[in-house]
JSON list of C-alpha atoms in Angstrom, two decimals:
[
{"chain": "K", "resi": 1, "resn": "UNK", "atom": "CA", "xyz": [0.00, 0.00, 0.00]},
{"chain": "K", "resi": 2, "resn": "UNK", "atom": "CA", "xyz": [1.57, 3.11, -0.61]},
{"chain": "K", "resi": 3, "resn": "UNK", "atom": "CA", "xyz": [2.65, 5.35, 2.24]},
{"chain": "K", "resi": 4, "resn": "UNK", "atom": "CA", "xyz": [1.04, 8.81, 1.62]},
{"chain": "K", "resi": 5, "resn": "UNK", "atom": "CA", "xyz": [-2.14, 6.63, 0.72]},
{"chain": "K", "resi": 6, "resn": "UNK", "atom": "CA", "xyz": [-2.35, 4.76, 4.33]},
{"chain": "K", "resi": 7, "resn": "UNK", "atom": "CA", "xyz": [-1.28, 8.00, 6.34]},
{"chain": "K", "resi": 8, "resn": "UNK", "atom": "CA", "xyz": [-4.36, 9.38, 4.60]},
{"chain": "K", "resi": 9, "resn": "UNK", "atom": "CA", "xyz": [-6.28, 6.68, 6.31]},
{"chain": "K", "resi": 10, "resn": "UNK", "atom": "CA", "xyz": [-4.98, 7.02, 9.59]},
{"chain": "K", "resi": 11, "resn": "UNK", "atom": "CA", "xyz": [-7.18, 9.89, 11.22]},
{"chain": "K", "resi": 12, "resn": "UNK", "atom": "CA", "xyz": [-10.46, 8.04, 9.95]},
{"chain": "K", "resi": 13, "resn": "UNK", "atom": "CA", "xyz": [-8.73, 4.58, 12.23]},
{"chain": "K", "resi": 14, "resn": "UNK", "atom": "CA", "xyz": [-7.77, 6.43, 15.00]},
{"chain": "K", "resi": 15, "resn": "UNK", "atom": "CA", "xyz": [-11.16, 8.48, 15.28]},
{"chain": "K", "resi": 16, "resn": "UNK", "atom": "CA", "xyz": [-12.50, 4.80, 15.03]},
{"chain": "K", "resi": 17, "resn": "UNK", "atom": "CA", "xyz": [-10.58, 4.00, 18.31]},
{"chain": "K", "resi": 18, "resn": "UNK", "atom": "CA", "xyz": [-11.51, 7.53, 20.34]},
{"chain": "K", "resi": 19, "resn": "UNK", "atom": "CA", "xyz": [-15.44, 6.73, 19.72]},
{"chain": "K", "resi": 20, "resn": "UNK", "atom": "CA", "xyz": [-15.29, 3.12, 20.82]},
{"chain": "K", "resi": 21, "resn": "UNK", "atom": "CA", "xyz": [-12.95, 4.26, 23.64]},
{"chain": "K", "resi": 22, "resn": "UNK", "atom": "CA", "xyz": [-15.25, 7.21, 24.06]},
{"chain": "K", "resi": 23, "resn": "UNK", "atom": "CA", "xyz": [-18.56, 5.25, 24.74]},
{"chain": "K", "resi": 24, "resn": "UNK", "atom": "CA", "xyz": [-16.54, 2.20, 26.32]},
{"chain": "K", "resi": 25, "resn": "UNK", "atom": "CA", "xyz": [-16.04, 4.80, 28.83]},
{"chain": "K", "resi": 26, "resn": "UNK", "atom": "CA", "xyz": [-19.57, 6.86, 29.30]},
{"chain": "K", "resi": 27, "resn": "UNK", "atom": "CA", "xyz": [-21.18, 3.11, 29.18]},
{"chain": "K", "resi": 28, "resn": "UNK", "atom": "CA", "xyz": [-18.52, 2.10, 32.18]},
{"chain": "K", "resi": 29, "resn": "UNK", "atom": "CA", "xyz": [-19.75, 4.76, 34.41]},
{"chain": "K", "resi": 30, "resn": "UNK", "atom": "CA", "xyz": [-22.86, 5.27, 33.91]},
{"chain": "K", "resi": 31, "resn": "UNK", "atom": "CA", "xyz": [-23.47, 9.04, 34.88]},
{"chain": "K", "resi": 32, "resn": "UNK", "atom": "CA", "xyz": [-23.21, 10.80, 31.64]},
{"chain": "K", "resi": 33, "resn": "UNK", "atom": "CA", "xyz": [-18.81, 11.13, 31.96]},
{"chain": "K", "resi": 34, "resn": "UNK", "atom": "CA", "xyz": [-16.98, 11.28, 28.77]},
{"chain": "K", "resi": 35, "resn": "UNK", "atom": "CA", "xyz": [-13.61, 10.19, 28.52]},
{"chain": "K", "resi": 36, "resn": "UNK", "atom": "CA", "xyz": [-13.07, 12.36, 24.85]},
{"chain": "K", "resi": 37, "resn": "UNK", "atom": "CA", "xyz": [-16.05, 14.62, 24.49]},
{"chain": "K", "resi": 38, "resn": "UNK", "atom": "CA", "xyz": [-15.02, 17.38, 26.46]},
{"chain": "K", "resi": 39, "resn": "UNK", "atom": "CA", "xyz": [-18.05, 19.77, 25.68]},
{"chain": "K", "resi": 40, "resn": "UNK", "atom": "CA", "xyz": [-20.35, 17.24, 27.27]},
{"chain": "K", "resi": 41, "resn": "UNK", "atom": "CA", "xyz": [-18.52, 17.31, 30.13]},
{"chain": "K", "resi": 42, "resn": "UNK", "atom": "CA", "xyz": [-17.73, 21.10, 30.12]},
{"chain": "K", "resi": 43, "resn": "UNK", "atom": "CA", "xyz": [-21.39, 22.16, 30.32]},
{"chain": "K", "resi": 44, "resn": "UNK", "atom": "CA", "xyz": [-22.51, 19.11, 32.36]},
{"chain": "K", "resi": 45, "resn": "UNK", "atom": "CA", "xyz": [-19.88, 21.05, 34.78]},
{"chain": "K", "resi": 46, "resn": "UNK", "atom": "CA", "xyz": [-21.86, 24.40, 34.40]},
{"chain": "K", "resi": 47, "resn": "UNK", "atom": "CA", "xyz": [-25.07, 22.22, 34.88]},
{"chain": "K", "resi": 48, "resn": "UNK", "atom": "CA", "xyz": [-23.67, 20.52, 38.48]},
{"chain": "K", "resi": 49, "resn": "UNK", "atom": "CA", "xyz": [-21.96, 24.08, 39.85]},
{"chain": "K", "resi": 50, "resn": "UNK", "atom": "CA", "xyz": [-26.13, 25.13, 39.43]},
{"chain": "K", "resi": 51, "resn": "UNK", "atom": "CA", "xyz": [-27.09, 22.53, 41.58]},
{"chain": "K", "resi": 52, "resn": "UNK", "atom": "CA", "xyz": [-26.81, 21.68, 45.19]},
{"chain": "K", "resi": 53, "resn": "UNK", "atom": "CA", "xyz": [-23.66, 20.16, 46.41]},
{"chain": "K", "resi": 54, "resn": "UNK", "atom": "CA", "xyz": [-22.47, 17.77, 44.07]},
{"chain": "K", "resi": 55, "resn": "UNK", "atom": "CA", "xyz": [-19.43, 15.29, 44.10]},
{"chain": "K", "resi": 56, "resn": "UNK", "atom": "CA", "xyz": [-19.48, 14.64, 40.86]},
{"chain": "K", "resi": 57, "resn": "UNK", "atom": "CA", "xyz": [-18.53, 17.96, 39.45]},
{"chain": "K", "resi": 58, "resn": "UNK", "atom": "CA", "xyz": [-15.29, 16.59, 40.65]},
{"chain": "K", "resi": 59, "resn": "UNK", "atom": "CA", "xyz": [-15.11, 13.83, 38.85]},
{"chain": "K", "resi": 60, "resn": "UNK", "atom": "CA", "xyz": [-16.04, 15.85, 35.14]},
{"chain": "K", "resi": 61, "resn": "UNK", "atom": "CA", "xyz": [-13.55, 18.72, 36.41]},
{"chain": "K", "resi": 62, "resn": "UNK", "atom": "CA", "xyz": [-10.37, 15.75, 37.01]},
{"chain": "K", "resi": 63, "resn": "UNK", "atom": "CA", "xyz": [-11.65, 14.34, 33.54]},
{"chain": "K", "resi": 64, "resn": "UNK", "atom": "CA", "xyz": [-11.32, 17.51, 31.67]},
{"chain": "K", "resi": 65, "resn": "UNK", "atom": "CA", "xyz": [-7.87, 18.01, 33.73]},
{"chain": "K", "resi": 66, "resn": "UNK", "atom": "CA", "xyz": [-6.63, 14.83, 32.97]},
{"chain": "K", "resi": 67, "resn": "UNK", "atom": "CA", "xyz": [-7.67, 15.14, 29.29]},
{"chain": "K", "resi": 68, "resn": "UNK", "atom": "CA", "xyz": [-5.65, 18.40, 29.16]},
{"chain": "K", "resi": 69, "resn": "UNK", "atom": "CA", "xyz": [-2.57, 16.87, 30.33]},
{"chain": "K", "resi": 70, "resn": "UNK", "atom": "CA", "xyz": [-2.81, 13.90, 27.79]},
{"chain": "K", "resi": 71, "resn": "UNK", "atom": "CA", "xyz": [-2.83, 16.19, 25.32]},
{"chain": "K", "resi": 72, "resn": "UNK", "atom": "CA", "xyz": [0.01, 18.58, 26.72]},
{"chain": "K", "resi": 73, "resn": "UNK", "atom": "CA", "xyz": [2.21, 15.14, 26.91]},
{"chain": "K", "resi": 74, "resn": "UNK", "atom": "CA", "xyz": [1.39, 14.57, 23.38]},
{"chain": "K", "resi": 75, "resn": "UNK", "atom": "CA", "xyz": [2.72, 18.01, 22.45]},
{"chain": "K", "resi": 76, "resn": "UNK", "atom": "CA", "xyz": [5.73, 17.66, 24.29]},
{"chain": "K", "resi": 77, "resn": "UNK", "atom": "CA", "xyz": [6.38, 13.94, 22.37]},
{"chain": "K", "resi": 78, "resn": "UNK", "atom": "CA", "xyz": [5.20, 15.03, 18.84]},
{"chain": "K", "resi": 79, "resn": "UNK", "atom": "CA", "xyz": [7.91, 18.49, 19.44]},
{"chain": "K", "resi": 80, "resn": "UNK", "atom": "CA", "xyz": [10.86, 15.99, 20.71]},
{"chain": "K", "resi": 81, "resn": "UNK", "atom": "CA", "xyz": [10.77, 12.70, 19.05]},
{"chain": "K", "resi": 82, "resn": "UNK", "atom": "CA", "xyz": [9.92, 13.59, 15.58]},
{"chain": "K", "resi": 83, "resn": "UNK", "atom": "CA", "xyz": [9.23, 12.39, 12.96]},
{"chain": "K", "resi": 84, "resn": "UNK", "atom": "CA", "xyz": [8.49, 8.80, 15.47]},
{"chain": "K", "resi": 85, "resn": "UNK", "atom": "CA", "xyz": [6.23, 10.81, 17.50]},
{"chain": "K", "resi": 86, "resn": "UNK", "atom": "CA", "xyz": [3.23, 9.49, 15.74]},
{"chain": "K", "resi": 87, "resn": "UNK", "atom": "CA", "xyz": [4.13, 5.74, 16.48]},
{"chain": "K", "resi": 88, "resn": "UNK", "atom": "CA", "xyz": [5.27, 6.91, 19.84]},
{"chain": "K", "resi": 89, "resn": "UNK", "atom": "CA", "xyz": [1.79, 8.60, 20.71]},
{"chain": "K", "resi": 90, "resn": "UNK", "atom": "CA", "xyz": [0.05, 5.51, 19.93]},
{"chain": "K", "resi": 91, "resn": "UNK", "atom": "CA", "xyz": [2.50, 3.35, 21.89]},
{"chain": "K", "resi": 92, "resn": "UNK", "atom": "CA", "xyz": [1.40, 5.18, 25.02]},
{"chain": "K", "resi": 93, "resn": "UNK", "atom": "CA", "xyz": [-2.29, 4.91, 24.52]},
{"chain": "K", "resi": 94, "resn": "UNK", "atom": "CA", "xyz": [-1.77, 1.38, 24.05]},
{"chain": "K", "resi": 95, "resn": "UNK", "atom": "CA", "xyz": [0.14, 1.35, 27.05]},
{"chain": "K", "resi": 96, "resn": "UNK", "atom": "CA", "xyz": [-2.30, 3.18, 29.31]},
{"chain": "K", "resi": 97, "resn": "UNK", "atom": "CA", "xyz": [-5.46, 1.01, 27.84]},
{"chain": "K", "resi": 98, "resn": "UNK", "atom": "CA", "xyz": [-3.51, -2.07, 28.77]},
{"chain": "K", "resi": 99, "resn": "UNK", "atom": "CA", "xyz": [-2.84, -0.65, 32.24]},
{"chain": "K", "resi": 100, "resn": "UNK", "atom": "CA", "xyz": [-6.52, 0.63, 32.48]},
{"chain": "K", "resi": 101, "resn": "UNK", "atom": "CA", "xyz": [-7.20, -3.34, 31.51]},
{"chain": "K", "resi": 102, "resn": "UNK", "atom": "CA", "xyz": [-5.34, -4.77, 34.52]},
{"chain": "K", "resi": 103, "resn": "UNK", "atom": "CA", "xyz": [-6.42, -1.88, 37.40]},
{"chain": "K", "resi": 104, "resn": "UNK", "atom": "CA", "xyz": [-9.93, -2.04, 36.37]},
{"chain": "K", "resi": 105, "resn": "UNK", "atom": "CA", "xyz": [-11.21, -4.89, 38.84]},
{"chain": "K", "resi": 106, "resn": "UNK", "atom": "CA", "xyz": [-9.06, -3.09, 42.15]},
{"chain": "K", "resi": 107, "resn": "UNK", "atom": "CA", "xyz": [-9.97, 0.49, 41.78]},
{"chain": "K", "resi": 108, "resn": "UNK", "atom": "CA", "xyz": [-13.10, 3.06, 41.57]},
{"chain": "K", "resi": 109, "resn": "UNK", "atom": "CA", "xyz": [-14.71, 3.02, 38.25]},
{"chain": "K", "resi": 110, "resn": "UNK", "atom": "CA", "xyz": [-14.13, 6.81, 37.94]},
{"chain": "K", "resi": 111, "resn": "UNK", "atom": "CA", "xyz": [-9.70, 5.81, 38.26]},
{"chain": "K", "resi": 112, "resn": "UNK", "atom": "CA", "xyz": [-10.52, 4.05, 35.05]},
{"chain": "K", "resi": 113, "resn": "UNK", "atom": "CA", "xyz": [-12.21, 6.76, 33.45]},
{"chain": "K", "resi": 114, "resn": "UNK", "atom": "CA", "xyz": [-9.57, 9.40, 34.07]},
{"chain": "K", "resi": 115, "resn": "UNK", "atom": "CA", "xyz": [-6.87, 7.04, 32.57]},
{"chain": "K", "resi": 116, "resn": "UNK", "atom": "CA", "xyz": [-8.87, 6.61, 29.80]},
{"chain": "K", "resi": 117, "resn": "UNK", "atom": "CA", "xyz": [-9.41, 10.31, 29.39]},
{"chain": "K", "resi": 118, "resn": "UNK", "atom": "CA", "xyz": [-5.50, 11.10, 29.81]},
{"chain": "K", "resi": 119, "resn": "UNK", "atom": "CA", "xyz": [-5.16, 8.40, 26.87]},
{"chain": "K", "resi": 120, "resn": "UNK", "atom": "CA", "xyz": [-7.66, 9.97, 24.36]},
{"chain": "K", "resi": 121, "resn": "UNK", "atom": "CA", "xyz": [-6.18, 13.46, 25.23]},
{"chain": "K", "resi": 122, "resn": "UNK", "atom": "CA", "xyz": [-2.28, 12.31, 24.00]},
{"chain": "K", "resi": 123, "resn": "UNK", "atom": "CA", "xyz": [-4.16, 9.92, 21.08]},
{"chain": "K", "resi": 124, "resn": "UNK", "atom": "CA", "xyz": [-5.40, 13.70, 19.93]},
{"chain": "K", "resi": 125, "resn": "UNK", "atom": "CA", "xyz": [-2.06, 14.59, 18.99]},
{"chain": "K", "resi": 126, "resn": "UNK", "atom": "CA", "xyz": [-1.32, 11.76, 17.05]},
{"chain": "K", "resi": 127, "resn": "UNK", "atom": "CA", "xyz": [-2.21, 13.58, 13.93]},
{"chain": "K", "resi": 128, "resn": "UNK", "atom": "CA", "xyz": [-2.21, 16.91, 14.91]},
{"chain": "K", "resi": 129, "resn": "UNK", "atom": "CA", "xyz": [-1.45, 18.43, 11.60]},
{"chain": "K", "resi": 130, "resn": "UNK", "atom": "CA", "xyz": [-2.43, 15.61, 9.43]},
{"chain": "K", "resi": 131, "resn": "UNK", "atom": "CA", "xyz": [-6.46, 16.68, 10.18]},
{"chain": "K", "resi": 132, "resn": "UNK", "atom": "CA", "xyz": [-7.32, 19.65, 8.06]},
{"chain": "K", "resi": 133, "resn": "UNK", "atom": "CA", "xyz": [-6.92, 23.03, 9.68]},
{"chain": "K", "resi": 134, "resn": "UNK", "atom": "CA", "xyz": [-5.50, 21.00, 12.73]},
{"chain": "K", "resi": 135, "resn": "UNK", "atom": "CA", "xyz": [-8.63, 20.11, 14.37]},
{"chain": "K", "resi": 136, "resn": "UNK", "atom": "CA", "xyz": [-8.65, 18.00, 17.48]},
{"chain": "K", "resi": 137, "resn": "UNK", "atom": "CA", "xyz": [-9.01, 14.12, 16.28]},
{"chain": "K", "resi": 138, "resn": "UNK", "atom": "CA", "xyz": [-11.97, 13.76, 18.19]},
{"chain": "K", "resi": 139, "resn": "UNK", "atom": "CA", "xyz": [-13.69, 17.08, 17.87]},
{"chain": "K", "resi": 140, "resn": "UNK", "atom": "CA", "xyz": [-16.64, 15.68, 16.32]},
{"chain": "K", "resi": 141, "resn": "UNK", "atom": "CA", "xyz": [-18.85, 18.73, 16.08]},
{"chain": "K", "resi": 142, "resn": "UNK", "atom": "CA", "xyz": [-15.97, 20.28, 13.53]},
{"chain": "K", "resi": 143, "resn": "UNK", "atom": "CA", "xyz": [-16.34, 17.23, 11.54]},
{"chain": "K", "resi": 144, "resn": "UNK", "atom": "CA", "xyz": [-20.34, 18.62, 11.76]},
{"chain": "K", "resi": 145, "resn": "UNK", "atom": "CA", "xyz": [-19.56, 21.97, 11.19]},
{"chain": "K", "resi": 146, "resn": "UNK", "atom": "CA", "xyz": [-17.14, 21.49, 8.17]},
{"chain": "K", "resi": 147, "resn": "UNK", "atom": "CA", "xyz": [-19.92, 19.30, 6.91]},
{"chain": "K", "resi": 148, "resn": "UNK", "atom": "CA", "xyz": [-22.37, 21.79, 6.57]},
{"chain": "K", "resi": 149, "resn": "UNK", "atom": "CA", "xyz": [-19.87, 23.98, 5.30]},
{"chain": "K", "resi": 150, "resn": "UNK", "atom": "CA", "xyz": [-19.01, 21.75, 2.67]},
{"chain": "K", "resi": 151, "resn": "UNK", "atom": "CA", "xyz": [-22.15, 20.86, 1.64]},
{"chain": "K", "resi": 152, "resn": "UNK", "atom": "CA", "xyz": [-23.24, 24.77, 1.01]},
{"chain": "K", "resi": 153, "resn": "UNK", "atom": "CA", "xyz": [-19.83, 25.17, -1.10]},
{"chain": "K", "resi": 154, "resn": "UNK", "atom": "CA", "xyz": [-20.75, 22.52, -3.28]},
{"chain": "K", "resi": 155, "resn": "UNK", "atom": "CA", "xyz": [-24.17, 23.80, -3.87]},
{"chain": "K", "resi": 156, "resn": "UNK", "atom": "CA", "xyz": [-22.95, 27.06, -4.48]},
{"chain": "K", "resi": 157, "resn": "UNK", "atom": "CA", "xyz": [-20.33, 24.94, -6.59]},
{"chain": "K", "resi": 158, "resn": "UNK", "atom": "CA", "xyz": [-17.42, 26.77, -4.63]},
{"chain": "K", "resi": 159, "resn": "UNK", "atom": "CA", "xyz": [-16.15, 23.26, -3.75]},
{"chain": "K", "resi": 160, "resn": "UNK", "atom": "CA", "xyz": [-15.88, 19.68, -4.79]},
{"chain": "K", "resi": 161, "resn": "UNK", "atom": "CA", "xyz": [-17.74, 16.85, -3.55]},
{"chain": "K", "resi": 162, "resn": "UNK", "atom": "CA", "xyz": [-14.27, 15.54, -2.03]},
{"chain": "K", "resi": 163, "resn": "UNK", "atom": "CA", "xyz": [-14.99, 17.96, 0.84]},
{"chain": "K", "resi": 164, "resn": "UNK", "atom": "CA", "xyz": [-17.78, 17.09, 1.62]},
{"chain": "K", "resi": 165, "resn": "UNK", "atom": "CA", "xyz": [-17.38, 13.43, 1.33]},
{"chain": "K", "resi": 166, "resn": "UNK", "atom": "CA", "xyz": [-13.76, 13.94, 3.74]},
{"chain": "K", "resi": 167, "resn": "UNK", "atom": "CA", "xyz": [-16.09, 15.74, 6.62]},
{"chain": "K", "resi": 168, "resn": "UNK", "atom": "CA", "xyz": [-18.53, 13.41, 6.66]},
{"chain": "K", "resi": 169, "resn": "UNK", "atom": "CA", "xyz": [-16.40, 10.85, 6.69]},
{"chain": "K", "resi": 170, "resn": "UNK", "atom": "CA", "xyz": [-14.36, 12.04, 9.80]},
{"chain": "K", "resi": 171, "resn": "UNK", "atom": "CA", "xyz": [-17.78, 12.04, 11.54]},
{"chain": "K", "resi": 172, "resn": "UNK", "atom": "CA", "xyz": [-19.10, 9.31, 10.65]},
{"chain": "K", "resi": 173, "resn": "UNK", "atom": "CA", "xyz": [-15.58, 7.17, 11.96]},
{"chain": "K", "resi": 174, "resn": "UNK", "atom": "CA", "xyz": [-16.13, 8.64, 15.19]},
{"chain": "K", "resi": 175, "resn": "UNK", "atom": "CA", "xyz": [-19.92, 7.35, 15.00]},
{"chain": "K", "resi": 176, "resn": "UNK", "atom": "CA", "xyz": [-19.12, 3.73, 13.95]},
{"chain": "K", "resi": 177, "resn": "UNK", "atom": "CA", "xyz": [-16.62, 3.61, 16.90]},
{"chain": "K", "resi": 178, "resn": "UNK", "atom": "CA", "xyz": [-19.20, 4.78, 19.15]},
{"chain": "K", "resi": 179, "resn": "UNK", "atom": "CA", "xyz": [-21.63, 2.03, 17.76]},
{"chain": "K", "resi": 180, "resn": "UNK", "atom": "CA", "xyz": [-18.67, -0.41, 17.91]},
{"chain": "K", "resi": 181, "resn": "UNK", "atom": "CA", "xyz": [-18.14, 0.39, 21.53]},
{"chain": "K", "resi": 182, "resn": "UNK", "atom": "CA", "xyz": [-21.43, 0.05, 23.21]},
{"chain": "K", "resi": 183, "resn": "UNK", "atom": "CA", "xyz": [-21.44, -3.87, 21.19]},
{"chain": "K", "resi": 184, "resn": "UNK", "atom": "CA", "xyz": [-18.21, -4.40, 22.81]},
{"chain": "K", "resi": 185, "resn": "UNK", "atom": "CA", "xyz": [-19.52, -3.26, 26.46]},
{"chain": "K", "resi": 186, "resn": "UNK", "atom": "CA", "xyz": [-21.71, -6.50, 26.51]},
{"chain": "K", "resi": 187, "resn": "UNK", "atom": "CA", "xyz": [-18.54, -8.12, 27.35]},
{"chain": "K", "resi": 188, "resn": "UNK", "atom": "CA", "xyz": [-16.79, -7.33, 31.20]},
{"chain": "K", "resi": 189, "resn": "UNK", "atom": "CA", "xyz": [-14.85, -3.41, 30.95]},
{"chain": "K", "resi": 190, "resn": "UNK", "atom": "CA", "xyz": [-12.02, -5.70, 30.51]},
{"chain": "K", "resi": 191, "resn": "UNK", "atom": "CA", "xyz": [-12.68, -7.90, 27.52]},
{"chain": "K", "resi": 192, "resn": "UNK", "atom": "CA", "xyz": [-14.25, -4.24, 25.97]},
{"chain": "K", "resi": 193, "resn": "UNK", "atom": "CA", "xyz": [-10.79, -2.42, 25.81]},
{"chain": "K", "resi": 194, "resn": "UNK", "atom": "CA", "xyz": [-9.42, -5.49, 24.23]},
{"chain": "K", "resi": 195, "resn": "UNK", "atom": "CA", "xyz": [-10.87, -3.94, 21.24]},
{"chain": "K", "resi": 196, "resn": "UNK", "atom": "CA", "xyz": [-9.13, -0.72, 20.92]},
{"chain": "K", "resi": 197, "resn": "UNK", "atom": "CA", "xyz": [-6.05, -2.28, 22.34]},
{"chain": "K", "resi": 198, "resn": "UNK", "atom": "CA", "xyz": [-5.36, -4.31, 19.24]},
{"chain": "K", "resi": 199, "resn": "UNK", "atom": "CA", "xyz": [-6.70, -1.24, 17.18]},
{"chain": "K", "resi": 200, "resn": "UNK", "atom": "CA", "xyz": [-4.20, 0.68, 18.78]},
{"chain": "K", "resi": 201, "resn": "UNK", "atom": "CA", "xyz": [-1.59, -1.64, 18.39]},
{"chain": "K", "resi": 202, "resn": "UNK", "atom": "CA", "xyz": [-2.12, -1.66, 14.77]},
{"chain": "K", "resi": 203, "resn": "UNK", "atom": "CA", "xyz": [-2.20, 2.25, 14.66]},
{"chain": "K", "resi": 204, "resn": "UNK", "atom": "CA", "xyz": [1.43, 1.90, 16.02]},
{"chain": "K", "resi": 205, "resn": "UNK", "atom": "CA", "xyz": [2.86, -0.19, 13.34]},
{"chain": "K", "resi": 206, "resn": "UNK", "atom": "CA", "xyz": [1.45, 1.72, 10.69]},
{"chain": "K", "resi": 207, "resn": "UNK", "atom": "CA", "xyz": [2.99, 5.12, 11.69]},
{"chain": "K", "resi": 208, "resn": "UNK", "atom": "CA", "xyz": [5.84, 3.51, 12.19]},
{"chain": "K", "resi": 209, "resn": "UNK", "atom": "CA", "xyz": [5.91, 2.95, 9.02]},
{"chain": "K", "resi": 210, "resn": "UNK", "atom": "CA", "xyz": [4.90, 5.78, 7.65]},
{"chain": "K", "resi": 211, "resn": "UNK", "atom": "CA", "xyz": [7.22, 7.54, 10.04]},
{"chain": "K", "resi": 212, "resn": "UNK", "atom": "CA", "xyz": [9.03, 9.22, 7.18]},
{"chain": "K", "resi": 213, "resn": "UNK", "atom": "CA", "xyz": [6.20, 11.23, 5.60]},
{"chain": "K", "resi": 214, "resn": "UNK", "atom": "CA", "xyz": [5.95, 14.84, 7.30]},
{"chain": "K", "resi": 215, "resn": "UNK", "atom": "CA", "xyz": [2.47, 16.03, 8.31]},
{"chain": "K", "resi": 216, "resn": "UNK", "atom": "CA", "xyz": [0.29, 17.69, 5.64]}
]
């Protein structure tokens, strides 16, 4: 397969992974907690500071934390081990599901969440300039957005269908995995994350072989 061809491919697979990770996650906990969607849990924060006293505005607030941090320590990778830091970024997440895999029966559901949330904020840097215009890999509403966008250029025939088709396409990756992820949650949390797991593990071969090709 050629190179520029399957790095092409590569933010539709790993947006695959973040929405099966995503509702892998949500479906865990059970109280409406992301692990990627951070504007879910941003105004589900506003919602709880509203309300009496609430622990779990905690629990969002450490998510959204945590989340930040995953994707600061994917910066700080992707500026110091280039051009590897795409296979490196993915060799972490796998690193951190598999850890997530073997804590998950001796802590508090919510320990599993943040280290899932830390994971999906480094995996967001995995392509950080491969995504047009740089969006976040699992920004889903830009996907939405540049969609609708698309769709008015090509009536207005200021754009090719390609555009459109691309946008849509980011979505609806991000969608499957999400569908994907709440089949694989009829299994134990465990068995679940074997799924992105081996994704991931594939993710980290490929960009290691692709290693060579700069971002676009």
């Amino acid at each position: 397969m050629d190179k520029k061809k399957l790095l092409s491919f590569m933010p539709f697979f790993l947006l695959f992974i973040a929405g099966t990770v995503d509702v892998i996650g949500f479906l865990h906990l059970q109280n409406g907690l992301f692990v990627s969607f951070m504007s879910g849990n941003t105004t589900h924060v506003g919602i709880l500071l509203n309300e009496p006293i609430d622990s779990r505005v905690w629990y969002y607030a450490g998510v959204i934390c945590l989340f930040i941090l995953g994707a600061l320590f994917g910066e700080v990778i992707a500026l110091s081990a280039a051009p590897y830091y795409r296979c490196i970024i993915m060799l972490f997440v796998v690193l951190l599901l598999s850890f997530t895999v073997l804590i998950t029966h001796i802590t508090p559901p919510i320990v599993t969440n943040l280290l899932l949330s830390f994971a999906m904020g480094i995996q967001n840097i995995a392509l950080r300039v491969t995504i047009k215009q740089a969006i976040p890999l699992t920004f889903a509403t830009g996907f939405l957005v540049n969609t609708g966008r698309s769709l008015a250029l090509l009536i207005m025939r200021k754009s090719e269908s390609s555009d459109l088709k691309h946008s849509f396409l980011l979505w609806a990756s991000i969608f499957l995995g999400g569908v994907t992820g709440a089949k694989a949650m009829s299994m134990p949390l465990d068995f679940a994350l074997m799924l992105p797991i081996i994704l991931s593990t594939v993710s980290v071969f490929m960009l290691y072989w692709t290693h060579e090709i700069p971002d676009v």
